[in-house]
Amino acid sequence: MNSADYSNVLLQAEDLLVRRGGVTVLDIGALDVLSGQVLALIGPNGAGKSTLLLTLAGLLKPARGRLLFRGEPIGNGGFDYRRHIAMVFQEPLLFDTTVFENVATGLKIRGVGRAEIGRMVPEYLERFGVGHLAKRSARKLSGGEAQRTSLARAFVTKPEIVFLDEPFSSLDPPTRDALTGDLEQILCETHTTAVASTHDQTEALRLADRIAVVNGGRIAQIGPVAEIMNRPANEFVASFVGVETVLPGRVVETSDGVFVAAVEGGEIQAVGHVRTGDGVLCCIRPEHVTLSTNTSFPTSSARNVFSGTIRKITPLGLFHRIHLNCGFDLVAYVTRQSLETLSLDEGKSVIASFKATAVHVIPHQAPR
């Protein structure tokens, strides 16, 4: 999708505070939604993702702060913000009428003529794969068909921003995967700006240009996808975005931008500008760890090479998660083919390696 262009801000949130029952549930200093991009809100259940989404959509009134759409304050008696946006909820919330009439609803509210409705609705029904269901009652749709209808109803109005509140979480995995693919394609084709809340990391990676990690009603980190995945700001973000090895350590040696950190059970070499004695968290993504069954250390550019024992193997579809004891706990991913080629099994000895550049370093107050 599009590269970040921070001069093209469509929606701004400033100093948002939302309370429920006297308790603060959302406290956001600043947040920008960029035109033509998809912002994914991710975080654990109860983190505040949906509250933030509903506030950005103007459906929840904050106790403090403001929203600006194209620089214009929202909710001060000016333009009708609702005519510029569309909303897709986890539950489709369809009317008790036909699929065609459900999708036509937003157009009718906007005063679009009958002929134009007759042209636009079939187009978006086909885009979302429910053209053959136009005359069917919404009450007779499956969960996936209902959500496809809900998406068509949102996109047919050609909103400037579409808000998606975990729209696929109640669907079975194959249906969710297919719908995510269709949505991904349509977002790319239409260049529609979108904000999507999800707890599904894979879904966020497929759809998003930028990710905001929400925790405790605050934004723990926001940035481009690669930055969030590979350079998490803290231990919470690291663990949430799939950094399965996070090792606290202390710097014991530095030289020309490369340092050695002592962790429990071993030493790790990493790249970074730190000082001897500094506490650090060494974060290693499982896909950056290479396994070998060669009993001698392999010749490679990897500075970190450890002998270890496989503690556990967990199948993850196309990949397998390998839990290792290398003096410290280390997690690696291997393909099914690699698992079979290397004859990996629990209790087997292997060599694990990863580059110093693959270690993301977070400052950390380590115990002395």
Coordinates of N, CA and C in Angstrom, one line a residue, residues 27 29 41 44 47 68-69 85 93 101 108 110 114 183 187 198 227 257 264 271 279-280 299 311 313 364:
D27 N -7.2 7.4 26.9 CA -6.4 8.6 27.1 C -5.4 8.7 26.0
G29 N -3.1 11.1 23.6 CA -2.6 12.5 23.4 C -2.8 13.0 22.0
L41 N -5.8 -1.0 14.6 CA -5.7 -0.8 16.1 C -5.6 -2.2 16.6
P44 N -4.8 -6.4 23.3 CA -5.5 -7.4 23.9 C -7.0 -7.0 24.2
A47 N -8.4 -3.6 25.9 CA -7.3 -2.6 25.8 C -7.8 -1.2 25.4
L68 N -10.6 16.4 14.4 CA -10.6 17.3 13.2 C -10.6 16.4 11.9
F69 N -11.5 16.7 11.0 CA -11.6 16.1 9.7 C -11.2 17.1 8.7
I85 N -18.3 9.1 6.3 CA -17.7 7.9 6.9 C -18.7 6.7 6.7
L93 N -25.7 -6.3 11.7 CA -26.8 -5.4 12.0 C -27.6 -5.0 10.7
E101 N -31.8 -4.2 -0.8 CA -32.3 -3.1 -0.1 C -31.4 -2.7 1.0
K108 N -29.8 5.7 -0.3 CA -31.1 6.4 -0.1 C -31.1 7.5 0.9
R110 N -28.6 9.3 1.5 CA -27.9 10.4 0.9 C -28.6 11.1 -0.3
R114 N -32.8 6.7 -8.0 CA -33.1 5.3 -8.2 C -32.2 4.7 -9.3
L183 N -11.4 -7.8 1.2 CA -11.3 -6.5 1.7 C -10.0 -5.8 1.4
L187 N -9.7 -2.4 -0.7 CA -9.1 -1.2 -0.1 C -7.9 -0.7 -1.1
T198 N -8.7 -4.9 15.6 CA -8.6 -6.3 15.5 C -7.6 -6.9 16.5
E227 N 8.1 -1.2 11.3 CA 8.7 -0.6 12.5 C 8.1 -1.3 13.7
G257 N 30.0 -0.2 17.8 CA 28.6 -0.4 17.5 C 28.0 -1.8 17.8
E264 N 20.7 -14.6 31.2 CA 20.8 -15.8 32.0 C 21.0 -17.0 31.1
V271 N 23.7 -5.4 17.8 CA 24.1 -4.1 17.3 C 23.3 -3.0 18.0
G279 N 21.4 -1.9 31.2 CA 20.4 -3.0 31.1 C 19.7 -3.0 29.8
V280 N 19.5 -4.1 29.2 CA 18.8 -4.2 27.9 C 17.8 -5.4 27.8
T299 N 29.4 -22.4 9.3 CA 30.1 -21.2 8.8 C 29.0 -20.3 8.3
R311 N 12.8 -28.6 23.2 CA 11.9 -28.9 24.3 C 10.5 -29.2 23.9
I313 N 7.6 -28.9 20.2 CA 7.3 -28.5 18.8 C 5.8 -28.3 18.7
H364 N 16.5 -1.2 29.3 CA 15.8 -1.9 30.4 C 16.6 -1.8 31.7

